[in-house]
Amino acid sequence: MQTTVGIIGAGPAGLLLARLLRNAGIDSVTLESRDRAYVEDRQRAGILEQGTVDALRSAGVAERMDRAGMVHDGIELRFDRSTHRLDFPALTGGRSVMVYAQTEVVKDLISRQLTGGIPLLFEAQVRSVEGADTDQPLVRYLHEGREKTLTCDYVVGCDGFHGVTRNAVPESVRTTYERSYPYSWLGILAQAPPVYDELIYTHSERGFALASMRSPAVSRLYLQVPNGTDPTDWPDGRVWDELDARFAVDTDPGWKLERGHVSSKAVLPMRSSVTEPMRFGSVFLAGDAAHIVPPTGAKGLNLAVSDVIVLARALIHEQNSGSTELLDAYSDTCLRRVWRAEHFSYSMTTMLHKDPAQSAFDTRLQLSQLHRVVNSRHAAAELAENYTGLPIG
Ligand code: RFL
Ligand code: PHB
């Protein structure tokens, strides 16, 4: 097979890139190692920045999102057993976020891709990418029990944190910057109405907790747990009791979450990682293949989307003008935004979680920062601008 752009991975990055290129008349083939059901059901992100929402609209895949997505104009921060609201539009000059699950974004993109006839192969596992330093890179993959090849002008690795495309960038030019955290999240999906109509991020003596949602009838809830936690040590009753304890506030001592059937429960490690550069020759990296953030800032999916917007613009520019100027700037353009999101995700994470080695002094510093955020318009605006998303490109 032969195409202009070979895309590896059908997560949000790969699928949106294929759509943006098709809208500009550029051919692509997407290869995805998993089957369609697996890709569509993977529980992940829930928050779309304004720029992501705008991008999905202009790509023509926002019809269901505009019907089912929930616009959120703020979040609650809870600490010291009291609650405080940040009003995003007031703090950012009108920006907000949308709650619409990644599973739904992916379903919308896949159905549009298949009905639009853009080649997308499931259960096509890429083994290697060769010839990154040539103008005809080659992708080797396994499909229907046979090894096959795809020849391209460009290859884009949208194959996530455990992908193989990164290996096409020689170790001598590649640097990975990493940080791990001494805690994980236990996430549940529950058939229970959300506790509140916005997200609640909680700092407590017992550790961090987050109340999010998927719909007016489905809650998505997270608890900080030690690394290595086995989810079977957390029967449903224990999860609900712990959530109640962490979200407790003095103004409403009888307050409890509404409980419901728990349909999924998993432990997620927290990591920060950035691989530089995000381009080598004719191979580009986008989304989690190049960088990951701890989920506290809700940035991963949004960064994947902003990478492919920058890349699609650059490929279209090259096609229309013959100039590689934007492609040459791709890595630097993306990395500026990536590092901002890394810093924001790191600050949200370390401000809200309880490090097992934390001293009483460290806790006082966290509380001081939280008080600053809710009492200073400047500090609140800094958080709100980062959360709702900075301009792309
Ligand atoms: P993905 O979604 O991981 O997709 C990569 C795809 O590549 C495929 N693949 C291969 N295909 C062919 N050959 C190979 N050799 C392959 N190797 C891998 C994989 O099967 C997969 O389909 O990467 P992408 O597209 O870059 O998207 C990134 C996002 O998925 C990720 O950043 C977010 O989910 C992170 N994240 C959040 N981001 C937000 O913006 N807002 C949030 O609220 C948010 N919450 C979260 C999150 C991530 C979480 N987890 C599970 C890590 C909450 C959680 C719990
Ligand atoms: C989610 O709804 O899954 C979610 C929301 C906000 C975050 C992380 C995850 O910061």
Tab-separated table of C-alpha atoms and ligand atoms in Angstrom:
chain	number	residue	atom	x	y	z
A	1	MET	CA	0.000	0.000	0.000
A	2	GLN	CA	1.041	3.572	-0.580
A	3	THR	CA	-0.296	6.872	0.777
A	4	THR	CA	0.685	10.460	1.429
A	5	VAL	CA	0.435	10.349	5.239
A	6	GLY	CA	0.655	7.074	7.166
A	7	ILE	CA	-1.011	7.495	10.559
A	8	ILE	CA	-0.242	5.009	13.313
A	9	GLY	CA	-2.917	4.740	16.004
A	10	ALA	CA	-6.653	5.468	15.995
A	11	GLY	CA	-6.916	7.386	19.257
A	12	PRO	CA	-8.143	10.979	19.209
A	13	ALA	CA	-4.857	12.252	17.677
A	14	GLY	CA	-4.744	9.850	14.720
A	15	LEU	CA	-8.461	9.995	13.971
A	16	LEU	CA	-8.693	13.782	14.046
A	17	LEU	CA	-5.562	14.152	11.925
A	18	ALA	CA	-7.023	11.843	9.263
A	19	ARG	CA	-10.224	13.919	9.255
A	20	LEU	CA	-8.411	17.287	8.984
A	21	LEU	CA	-6.264	15.991	6.119
A	22	ARG	CA	-9.249	14.546	4.274
A	23	ASN	CA	-11.051	17.897	4.567
A	24	ALA	CA	-8.045	19.427	2.773
A	25	GLY	CA	-7.872	16.690	0.126
A	26	ILE	CA	-4.747	14.965	1.507
A	27	ASP	CA	-4.745	11.136	1.498
A	28	SER	CA	-3.939	9.100	4.570
A	29	VAL	CA	-4.136	5.537	5.853
A	30	THR	CA	-4.628	4.863	9.579
A	31	LEU	CA	-3.348	1.626	11.144
A	32	GLU	CA	-4.691	0.643	14.588
A	33	SER	CA	-3.502	-2.404	16.512
A	34	ARG	CA	-6.723	-2.977	18.527
A	35	ASP	CA	-10.233	-3.811	17.370
A	36	ARG	CA	-12.938	-1.174	17.000
A	37	ALA	CA	-14.895	-2.113	20.147
A	38	TYR	CA	-11.785	-1.886	22.321
A	39	VAL	CA	-10.821	1.526	20.958
A	40	GLU	CA	-14.367	2.849	21.392
A	41	ASP	CA	-14.830	1.627	24.973
A	42	ARG	CA	-11.538	2.633	26.581
A	43	GLN	CA	-12.466	4.843	29.567
A	44	ARG	CA	-10.352	7.963	29.584
A	45	ALA	CA	-10.655	11.712	29.402
A	46	GLY	CA	-13.761	13.764	29.959
A	47	ILE	CA	-12.897	17.447	29.585
A	48	LEU	CA	-12.607	19.262	26.264
A	49	GLU	CA	-11.010	22.688	26.156
A	50	GLN	CA	-12.679	25.426	24.152
A	51	GLY	CA	-10.050	25.028	21.395
A	52	THR	CA	-10.760	21.267	21.168
A	53	VAL	CA	-14.502	21.914	20.923
A	54	ASP	CA	-13.901	24.511	18.192
A	55	ALA	CA	-11.611	22.098	16.305
A	56	LEU	CA	-14.169	19.267	16.387
A	57	ARG	CA	-16.823	21.684	15.137
A	58	SER	CA	-14.742	22.960	12.262
A	59	ALA	CA	-13.761	19.378	11.357
A	60	GLY	CA	-17.480	18.572	10.997
A	61	VAL	CA	-17.666	15.949	13.778
A	62	ALA	CA	-19.473	17.881	16.507
A	63	GLU	CA	-23.130	17.130	15.923
A	64	ARG	CA	-23.518	14.609	18.772
A	65	MET	CA	-21.134	16.570	21.013
A	66	ASP	CA	-23.266	19.681	20.619
A	67	ARG	CA	-26.350	17.695	21.613
A	68	ALA	CA	-24.943	15.625	24.486
A	69	GLY	CA	-21.918	17.584	25.729
A	70	MET	CA	-22.281	19.648	28.898
A	71	VAL	CA	-20.740	23.135	28.950
A	72	HIS	CA	-19.067	23.843	32.299
A	73	ASP	CA	-18.412	27.415	33.354
A	74	GLY	CA	-16.293	26.548	36.364
A	75	ILE	CA	-14.962	24.024	38.861
A	76	GLU	CA	-15.112	23.680	42.619
A	77	LEU	CA	-11.986	23.463	44.736
A	78	ARG	CA	-12.449	21.883	48.163
A	79	PHE	CA	-9.866	22.064	50.942
A	80	ASP	CA	-9.847	22.548	54.699
A	81	ARG	CA	-13.391	21.122	54.671
A	82	SER	CA	-14.731	24.127	52.772
A	83	THR	CA	-15.689	24.685	49.158
A	84	HIS	CA	-14.844	27.450	46.659
A	85	ARG	CA	-15.926	28.001	43.063
A	86	LEU	CA	-13.839	29.317	40.160
A	87	ASP	CA	-15.908	31.071	37.490
A	88	PHE	CA	-14.088	30.451	34.199
A	89	PRO	CA	-15.848	32.905	31.849
A	90	ALA	CA	-15.459	35.731	34.395
A	91	LEU	CA	-11.760	34.927	34.879
A	92	THR	CA	-10.804	34.317	31.246
A	93	GLY	CA	-12.921	36.720	29.222
A	94	GLY	CA	-15.567	34.169	28.316
A	95	ARG	CA	-13.862	30.766	28.037
A	96	SER	CA	-15.370	27.544	29.353
A	97	VAL	CA	-14.869	23.780	28.901
A	98	MET	CA	-17.127	20.966	27.750
A	99	VAL	CA	-17.724	17.639	29.463
A	100	TYR	CA	-17.942	15.067	26.665
A	101	ALA	CA	-16.205	11.726	27.060
A	102	GLN	CA	-13.204	10.715	24.975
A	103	THR	CA	-15.055	7.461	24.207
A	104	GLU	CA	-17.733	9.538	22.460
A	105	VAL	CA	-15.232	11.746	20.586
A	106	VAL	CA	-13.556	8.572	19.319
A	107	LYS	CA	-16.887	6.981	18.291
A	108	ASP	CA	-17.879	10.137	16.396
A	109	LEU	CA	-14.529	10.295	14.566
A	110	ILE	CA	-14.511	6.575	13.693
A	111	SER	CA	-18.031	6.545	12.286
A	112	ARG	CA	-17.289	9.663	10.226
A	113	GLN	CA	-14.037	8.161	8.986
A	114	LEU	CA	-15.611	4.867	7.928
A	115	THR	CA	-18.641	6.466	6.235
A	116	GLY	CA	-16.350	9.022	4.555
A	117	GLY	CA	-14.217	6.247	3.091
A	118	ILE	CA	-10.927	7.266	4.743
A	119	PRO	CA	-8.864	4.061	5.022
A	120	LEU	CA	-8.745	2.876	8.664
A	121	LEU	CA	-7.538	-0.637	9.452
A	122	PHE	CA	-8.242	-2.173	12.852
A	123	GLU	CA	-6.174	-5.080	14.206
A	124	ALA	CA	-3.249	-3.810	12.124
A	125	GLN	CA	-0.273	-3.844	14.439
A	126	VAL	CA	2.673	-1.724	13.380
A	127	ARG	CA	5.990	-3.475	14.000
A	128	SER	CA	8.415	-0.781	12.835
A	129	VAL	CA	8.850	2.455	10.951
A	130	GLU	CA	11.886	2.574	8.688
A	131	GLY	CA	13.604	5.276	6.633
A	132	ALA	CA	12.697	8.270	8.768
A	133	ASP	CA	15.657	10.089	7.225
A	134	THR	CA	14.429	9.464	3.648
A	135	ASP	CA	11.489	10.975	1.759
A	136	GLN	CA	9.741	7.574	1.455
A	137	PRO	CA	9.435	6.169	4.986
A	138	LEU	CA	8.069	2.637	5.273
A	139	VAL	CA	5.708	1.181	7.864
A	140	ARG	CA	5.790	-2.560	8.528
A	141	TYR	CA	2.640	-3.994	10.091
A	142	LEU	CA	0.819	-7.249	10.740
A	143	HIS	CA	-2.705	-7.570	9.400
A	144	GLU	CA	-4.864	-10.668	8.908
A	145	GLY	CA	-1.916	-12.848	9.903
A	146	ARG	CA	0.441	-11.421	7.267
A	147	GLU	CA	3.254	-8.908	7.356
A	148	LYS	CA	2.471	-5.934	5.091
A	149	THR	CA	4.077	-2.600	4.228
A	150	LEU	CA	2.800	0.934	3.778
A	151	THR	CA	4.966	3.418	1.884
A	152	CYS	CA	4.342	7.079	2.673
A	153	ASP	CA	5.597	10.611	2.155
A	154	TYR	CA	5.187	11.208	5.892
A	155	VAL	CA	4.534	8.958	8.887
A	156	VAL	CA	2.789	10.318	11.971
A	157	GLY	CA	3.088	8.335	15.190
A	158	CYS	CA	-0.196	8.811	17.066
A	159	ASP	CA	0.358	5.479	18.798
A	160	GLY	CA	0.255	6.593	22.407
A	161	PHE	CA	2.705	6.200	25.256
A	162	HIS	CA	3.508	2.536	24.480
A	163	GLY	CA	3.745	3.010	20.710
A	164	VAL	CA	6.592	2.030	18.400
A	165	THR	CA	6.985	5.115	16.185
A	166	ARG	CA	9.143	6.885	18.759
A	167	ASN	CA	11.804	4.233	18.064
A	168	ALA	CA	12.115	5.545	14.478
A	169	VAL	CA	13.823	8.609	15.951
A	170	PRO	CA	17.443	7.541	16.571
A	171	GLU	CA	18.439	7.470	20.225
A	172	SER	CA	21.304	9.830	19.459
A	173	VAL	CA	18.873	12.663	18.642
A	174	ARG	CA	16.060	11.777	21.061
A	175	THR	CA	15.753	12.924	24.682
A	176	THR	CA	12.983	11.911	27.060
A	177	TYR	CA	12.293	14.022	30.146
A	178	GLU	CA	10.300	12.178	32.805
A	179	ARG	CA	8.826	12.391	36.264
A	180	SER	CA	6.814	9.828	38.172
A	181	TYR	CA	4.566	10.458	41.163
A	182	PRO	CA	4.318	8.449	44.387
A	183	TYR	CA	0.553	7.877	43.994
A	184	SER	CA	-2.047	6.645	41.495
A	185	TRP	CA	-5.759	7.162	40.854
A	186	LEU	CA	-8.502	4.638	41.434
A	187	GLY	CA	-11.223	5.572	38.920
A	188	ILE	CA	-14.811	4.356	38.913
A	189	LEU	CA	-17.724	4.805	36.541
A	190	ALA	CA	-21.013	4.713	38.438
A	191	GLN	CA	-24.660	4.696	37.391
A	192	ALA	CA	-25.398	7.536	39.788
A	193	PRO	CA	-26.270	11.189	39.117
A	194	PRO	CA	-23.307	13.556	39.524
A	195	VAL	CA	-22.977	14.995	42.987
A	196	TYR	CA	-22.865	18.559	41.651
A	197	ASP	CA	-23.291	20.209	38.258
A	198	GLU	CA	-19.561	20.987	37.932
A	199	LEU	CA	-16.357	19.058	38.692
A	200	ILE	CA	-15.063	19.040	42.273
A	201	TYR	CA	-11.300	18.789	42.898
A	202	THR	CA	-10.602	18.040	46.562
A	203	HIS	CA	-7.518	18.326	48.733
A	204	SER	CA	-7.987	16.457	51.997
A	205	GLU	CA	-5.941	14.980	54.807
A	206	ARG	CA	-6.914	11.560	53.433
A	207	GLY	CA	-5.666	12.397	49.912
A	208	PHE	CA	-7.025	13.795	46.663
A	209	ALA	CA	-10.480	13.058	45.207
A	210	LEU	CA	-12.216	14.214	42.029
A	211	ALA	CA	-15.905	14.121	41.141
A	212	SER	CA	-16.537	14.242	37.401
A	213	MET	CA	-19.359	12.969	35.214
A	214	ARG	CA	-20.277	11.454	31.881
A	215	SER	CA	-23.973	12.413	31.709
A	216	PRO	CA	-26.758	13.607	34.031
A	217	ALA	CA	-27.103	9.935	35.114
A	218	VAL	CA	-23.467	8.731	35.173
A	219	SER	CA	-20.682	9.810	37.522
A	220	ARG	CA	-16.943	9.409	37.020
A	221	LEU	CA	-15.095	9.512	40.349
A	222	TYR	CA	-11.438	9.266	41.283
A	223	LEU	CA	-9.528	8.669	44.534
A	224	GLN	CA	-5.805	9.054	45.146
A	225	VAL	CA	-4.416	5.629	46.157
A	226	PRO	CA	-0.878	4.327	46.776
A	227	ASN	CA	1.109	3.078	43.765
A	228	GLY	CA	0.646	-0.645	43.294
A	229	THR	CA	-2.916	-0.635	44.684
A	230	ASP	CA	-4.970	-3.669	43.675
A	231	PRO	CA	-8.514	-2.557	42.738
A	232	THR	CA	-9.919	-5.718	44.335
A	233	ASP	CA	-8.833	-4.274	47.707
A	234	TRP	CA	-11.416	-1.578	47.063
A	235	PRO	CA	-14.905	-3.122	47.151
A	236	ASP	CA	-17.621	-0.624	46.139
A	237	GLY	CA	-18.647	0.191	49.717
A	238	ARG	CA	-15.099	1.131	50.641
A	239	VAL	CA	-14.800	3.406	47.590
A	240	TRP	CA	-18.049	5.254	48.405
A	241	ASP	CA	-17.149	5.640	52.110
A	242	GLU	CA	-13.741	7.036	51.203
A	243	LEU	CA	-15.228	9.453	48.653
A	244	ASP	CA	-17.712	10.693	51.284
A	245	ALA	CA	-14.890	11.209	53.785
A	246	ARG	CA	-12.666	13.134	51.352
A	247	PHE	CA	-15.418	15.393	49.987
A	248	ALA	CA	-16.802	16.222	53.488
A	249	VAL	CA	-17.368	19.924	54.230
A	250	ASP	CA	-18.182	21.600	57.555
A	251	THR	CA	-21.010	23.718	56.127
A	252	ASP	CA	-23.037	20.590	55.265
A	253	PRO	CA	-22.000	17.811	57.683
A	254	GLY	CA	-24.668	15.318	56.520
A	255	TRP	CA	-23.600	15.612	52.850
A	256	LYS	CA	-23.126	12.293	51.040
A	257	LEU	CA	-22.679	11.173	47.438
A	258	GLU	CA	-25.593	9.426	45.801
A	259	ARG	CA	-24.448	5.822	45.323
A	260	GLY	CA	-25.121	3.623	42.297
A	261	HIS	CA	-23.972	0.535	40.434
A	262	VAL	CA	-20.205	0.653	39.730
A	263	SER	CA	-19.629	-0.494	36.132
A	264	SER	CA	-15.859	-0.044	35.904
A	265	LYS	CA	-12.996	0.252	38.370
A	266	ALA	CA	-9.307	0.637	37.527
A	267	VAL	CA	-6.039	1.965	38.937
A	268	LEU	CA	-4.143	4.507	36.824
A	269	PRO	CA	-0.512	5.430	37.386
A	270	MET	CA	0.512	9.099	37.149
A	271	ARG	CA	3.433	10.154	34.991
A	272	SER	CA	4.861	13.162	33.215
A	273	SER	CA	6.988	12.534	30.131
A	274	VAL	CA	8.117	14.544	27.100
A	275	THR	CA	10.144	13.237	24.148
A	276	GLU	CA	12.043	15.799	22.099
A	277	PRO	CA	12.162	16.510	19.240
A	278	MET	CA	8.662	15.649	18.006
A	279	ARG	CA	9.921	15.297	14.431
A	280	PHE	CA	12.787	13.483	12.790
A	281	GLY	CA	13.028	13.655	8.993
A	282	SER	CA	9.723	12.488	7.566
A	283	VAL	CA	8.435	11.046	10.863
A	284	PHE	CA	6.337	13.096	13.291
A	285	LEU	CA	5.081	12.271	16.787
A	286	ALA	CA	1.748	13.583	18.102
A	287	GLY	CA	-0.277	13.212	21.305
A	288	ASP	CA	0.639	10.655	23.971
A	289	ALA	CA	3.289	9.184	21.636
A	290	ALA	CA	5.345	12.308	22.381
A	291	HIS	CA	4.173	13.385	25.824
A	292	ILE	CA	1.975	12.432	28.743
A	293	VAL	CA	0.737	14.376	31.740
A	294	PRO	CA	-0.855	13.326	35.015
A	295	PRO	CA	-4.640	13.662	34.514
A	296	THR	CA	-5.208	16.284	37.243
A	297	GLY	CA	-5.081	19.158	34.732
A	298	ALA	CA	-7.306	17.371	32.138
A	299	LYS	CA	-4.747	18.154	29.449
A	300	GLY	CA	-3.772	14.878	27.671
A	301	LEU	CA	-6.532	14.666	25.093
A	302	ASN	CA	-6.436	18.406	24.511
A	303	LEU	CA	-2.692	18.348	23.828
A	304	ALA	CA	-3.180	15.480	21.373
A	305	VAL	CA	-5.761	17.607	19.546
A	306	SER	CA	-3.590	20.739	19.475
A	307	ASP	CA	-0.597	18.767	18.114
A	308	VAL	CA	-2.579	17.447	15.169
A	309	ILE	CA	-4.117	20.846	14.436
A	310	VAL	CA	-0.593	22.299	14.171
A	311	LEU	CA	0.552	19.342	12.051
A	312	ALA	CA	-2.449	19.387	9.720
A	313	ARG	CA	-1.935	23.121	9.117
A	314	ALA	CA	1.727	22.491	8.318
A	315	LEU	CA	1.021	19.599	5.916
A	316	ILE	CA	-1.697	21.606	4.164
A	317	HIS	CA	0.651	24.600	3.918
A	318	GLU	CA	3.295	22.404	2.327
A	319	GLN	CA	0.798	20.971	-0.120
A	320	ASN	CA	-0.508	24.405	-1.143
A	321	SER	CA	2.717	26.394	-1.215
A	322	GLY	CA	5.505	23.825	-1.407
A	323	SER	CA	7.032	25.455	1.669
A	324	THR	CA	8.194	23.225	4.545
A	325	GLU	CA	8.487	26.212	6.872
A	326	LEU	CA	5.596	25.131	9.161
A	327	LEU	CA	6.633	21.469	9.115
A	328	ASP	CA	10.138	22.541	10.153
A	329	ALA	CA	8.640	24.540	13.031
A	330	TYR	CA	6.251	21.732	14.117
A	331	SER	CA	8.283	20.354	17.012
A	332	ASP	CA	9.146	23.751	18.521
A	333	THR	CA	5.605	25.073	18.063
A	334	CYS	CA	4.081	22.065	19.841
A	335	LEU	CA	6.696	21.799	22.572
A	336	ARG	CA	6.000	25.324	23.829
A	337	ARG	CA	2.392	24.391	24.512
A	338	VAL	CA	3.354	20.902	25.756
A	339	TRP	CA	5.708	22.265	28.414
A	340	ARG	CA	3.088	24.801	29.565
A	341	ALA	CA	0.610	21.922	29.986
A	342	GLU	CA	3.281	19.808	31.714
A	343	HIS	CA	3.858	22.601	34.208
A	344	PHE	CA	0.147	23.176	34.800
A	345	SER	CA	-0.548	19.438	35.243
A	346	TYR	CA	2.397	19.114	37.617
A	347	SER	CA	1.267	22.126	39.692
A	348	MET	CA	-2.346	20.943	39.933
A	349	THR	CA	-1.133	17.466	40.886
A	350	THR	CA	1.334	18.532	43.555
A	351	MET	CA	-1.020	21.195	44.964
A	352	LEU	CA	-3.860	18.703	45.467
A	353	HIS	CA	-2.326	15.280	46.260
A	354	LYS	CA	-0.847	14.027	49.481
A	355	ASP	CA	2.695	12.783	48.957
A	356	PRO	CA	3.353	9.849	51.340
A	357	ALA	CA	6.613	11.582	52.356
A	358	GLN	CA	4.858	14.917	52.890
A	359	SER	CA	5.552	16.849	56.092
A	360	ALA	CA	3.112	19.127	57.953
A	361	PHE	CA	5.134	22.001	56.520
A	362	ASP	CA	4.456	20.775	52.960
A	363	THR	CA	0.725	20.506	53.693
A	364	ARG	CA	0.686	24.098	54.945
A	365	LEU	CA	2.351	25.205	51.691
A	366	GLN	CA	-0.345	23.419	49.649
A	367	LEU	CA	-3.113	25.055	51.686
A	368	SER	CA	-1.463	28.443	51.328
A	369	GLN	CA	-1.417	28.028	47.544
A	370	LEU	CA	-5.065	26.896	47.500
A	371	HIS	CA	-6.099	29.929	49.572
A	372	ARG	CA	-4.160	32.137	47.171
A	373	VAL	CA	-5.982	30.642	44.167
A	374	VAL	CA	-9.438	31.259	45.606
A	375	ASN	CA	-8.673	34.691	47.091
A	376	SER	CA	-6.617	36.355	44.372
A	377	ARG	CA	-8.197	37.137	41.039
A	378	HIS	CA	-4.768	36.920	39.399
A	379	ALA	CA	-4.013	33.468	40.839
A	380	ALA	CA	-7.511	32.226	39.973
A	381	ALA	CA	-7.207	33.602	36.426
A	382	GLU	CA	-3.862	31.844	35.973
A	383	LEU	CA	-5.479	28.501	36.860
A	384	ALA	CA	-8.608	29.206	34.787
A	385	GLU	CA	-6.649	30.260	31.670
A	386	ASN	CA	-4.552	27.109	31.778
A	387	TYR	CA	-7.526	24.844	32.510
A	388	THR	CA	-9.727	26.225	29.717
A	389	GLY	CA	-6.750	26.149	27.352
A	390	LEU	CA	-4.286	28.616	25.877
A	391	PRO	CA	-4.421	29.581	22.182
A	392	ILE	CA	-3.173	26.903	19.748
A	393	GLY	CA	-0.104	27.460	17.566
B	1	RFL	P1	-4.193	7.124	22.576
B	1	RFL	O1	-5.606	7.492	22.882
B	1	RFL	O2	-3.441	6.331	23.570
B	1	RFL	O3	-4.223	6.337	21.186
B	1	RFL	C1	-3.103	5.642	20.687
B	1	RFL	C2	-3.588	4.542	19.771
B	1	RFL	O4	-2.489	3.905	19.150
B	1	RFL	C3	-2.717	2.515	19.144
B	1	RFL	N1	-1.414	1.828	19.006
B	1	RFL	C4	-0.991	1.207	17.865
B	1	RFL	N2	-1.585	1.062	16.670
B	1	RFL	C5	-0.897	0.353	15.699
B	1	RFL	N3	0.327	-0.191	15.929
B	1	RFL	C6	0.951	-0.059	17.121
B	1	RFL	N4	2.157	-0.594	17.328
B	1	RFL	C7	0.280	0.677	18.157
B	1	RFL	N5	0.602	0.997	19.446
B	1	RFL	C8	-0.437	1.684	19.935
B	1	RFL	C9	-3.423	2.246	20.462
B	1	RFL	O5	-4.148	1.027	20.466
B	1	RFL	C10	-4.329	3.471	20.545
B	1	RFL	O6	-5.603	3.235	19.945
B	1	RFL	O7	-3.304	8.401	22.217
B	1	RFL	P2	-3.695	9.836	21.635
B	1	RFL	O8	-4.535	9.705	20.388
B	1	RFL	O9	-2.443	10.592	21.600
B	1	RFL	O10	-4.698	10.483	22.720
B	1	RFL	C11	-4.228	10.831	24.002
B	1	RFL	C12	-5.353	10.673	25.025
B	1	RFL	O11	-5.936	9.403	24.902
B	1	RFL	C13	-4.848	10.882	26.456
B	1	RFL	O12	-3.905	11.927	26.504
B	1	RFL	C14	-6.001	11.251	27.417
B	1	RFL	O13	-6.902	10.202	27.569
B	1	RFL	C15	-5.443	11.659	28.777
B	1	RFL	N6	-6.496	11.929	29.762
B	1	RFL	C16	-7.201	13.120	29.770
B	1	RFL	N7	-6.953	14.070	28.850
B	1	RFL	C17	-7.684	15.217	28.801
B	1	RFL	O14	-7.433	16.075	27.949
B	1	RFL	N8	-8.715	15.466	29.682
B	1	RFL	C18	-9.044	14.570	30.643
B	1	RFL	O15	-10.021	14.810	31.369
B	1	RFL	C19	-8.252	13.358	30.737
B	1	RFL	N9	-8.547	12.423	31.653
B	1	RFL	C20	-6.834	10.952	30.679
B	1	RFL	C21	-7.873	11.235	31.628
B	1	RFL	C22	-6.188	9.719	30.693
B	1	RFL	C23	-6.549	8.777	31.607
B	1	RFL	N10	-5.847	7.543	31.563
B	1	RFL	C24	-6.458	6.285	31.502
B	1	RFL	C25	-4.432	7.549	31.287
B	1	RFL	C26	-8.254	10.308	32.549
B	1	RFL	C27	-7.591	9.074	32.549
B	1	RFL	C28	-8.047	8.133	33.581
B	2	PHB	C1	-12.708	12.760	33.728
B	2	PHB	O1	-13.893	13.159	33.639
B	2	PHB	O2	-12.380	11.601	33.447
B	2	PHB	C2	-11.661	13.705	34.188
B	2	PHB	C3	-12.005	15.029	34.399
B	2	PHB	C4	-11.034	15.921	34.845
B	2	PHB	C5	-9.743	15.471	35.076
B	2	PHB	C6	-9.409	14.146	34.836
B	2	PHB	C7	-10.366	13.256	34.395
B	2	PHB	O3	-8.819	16.351	35.538
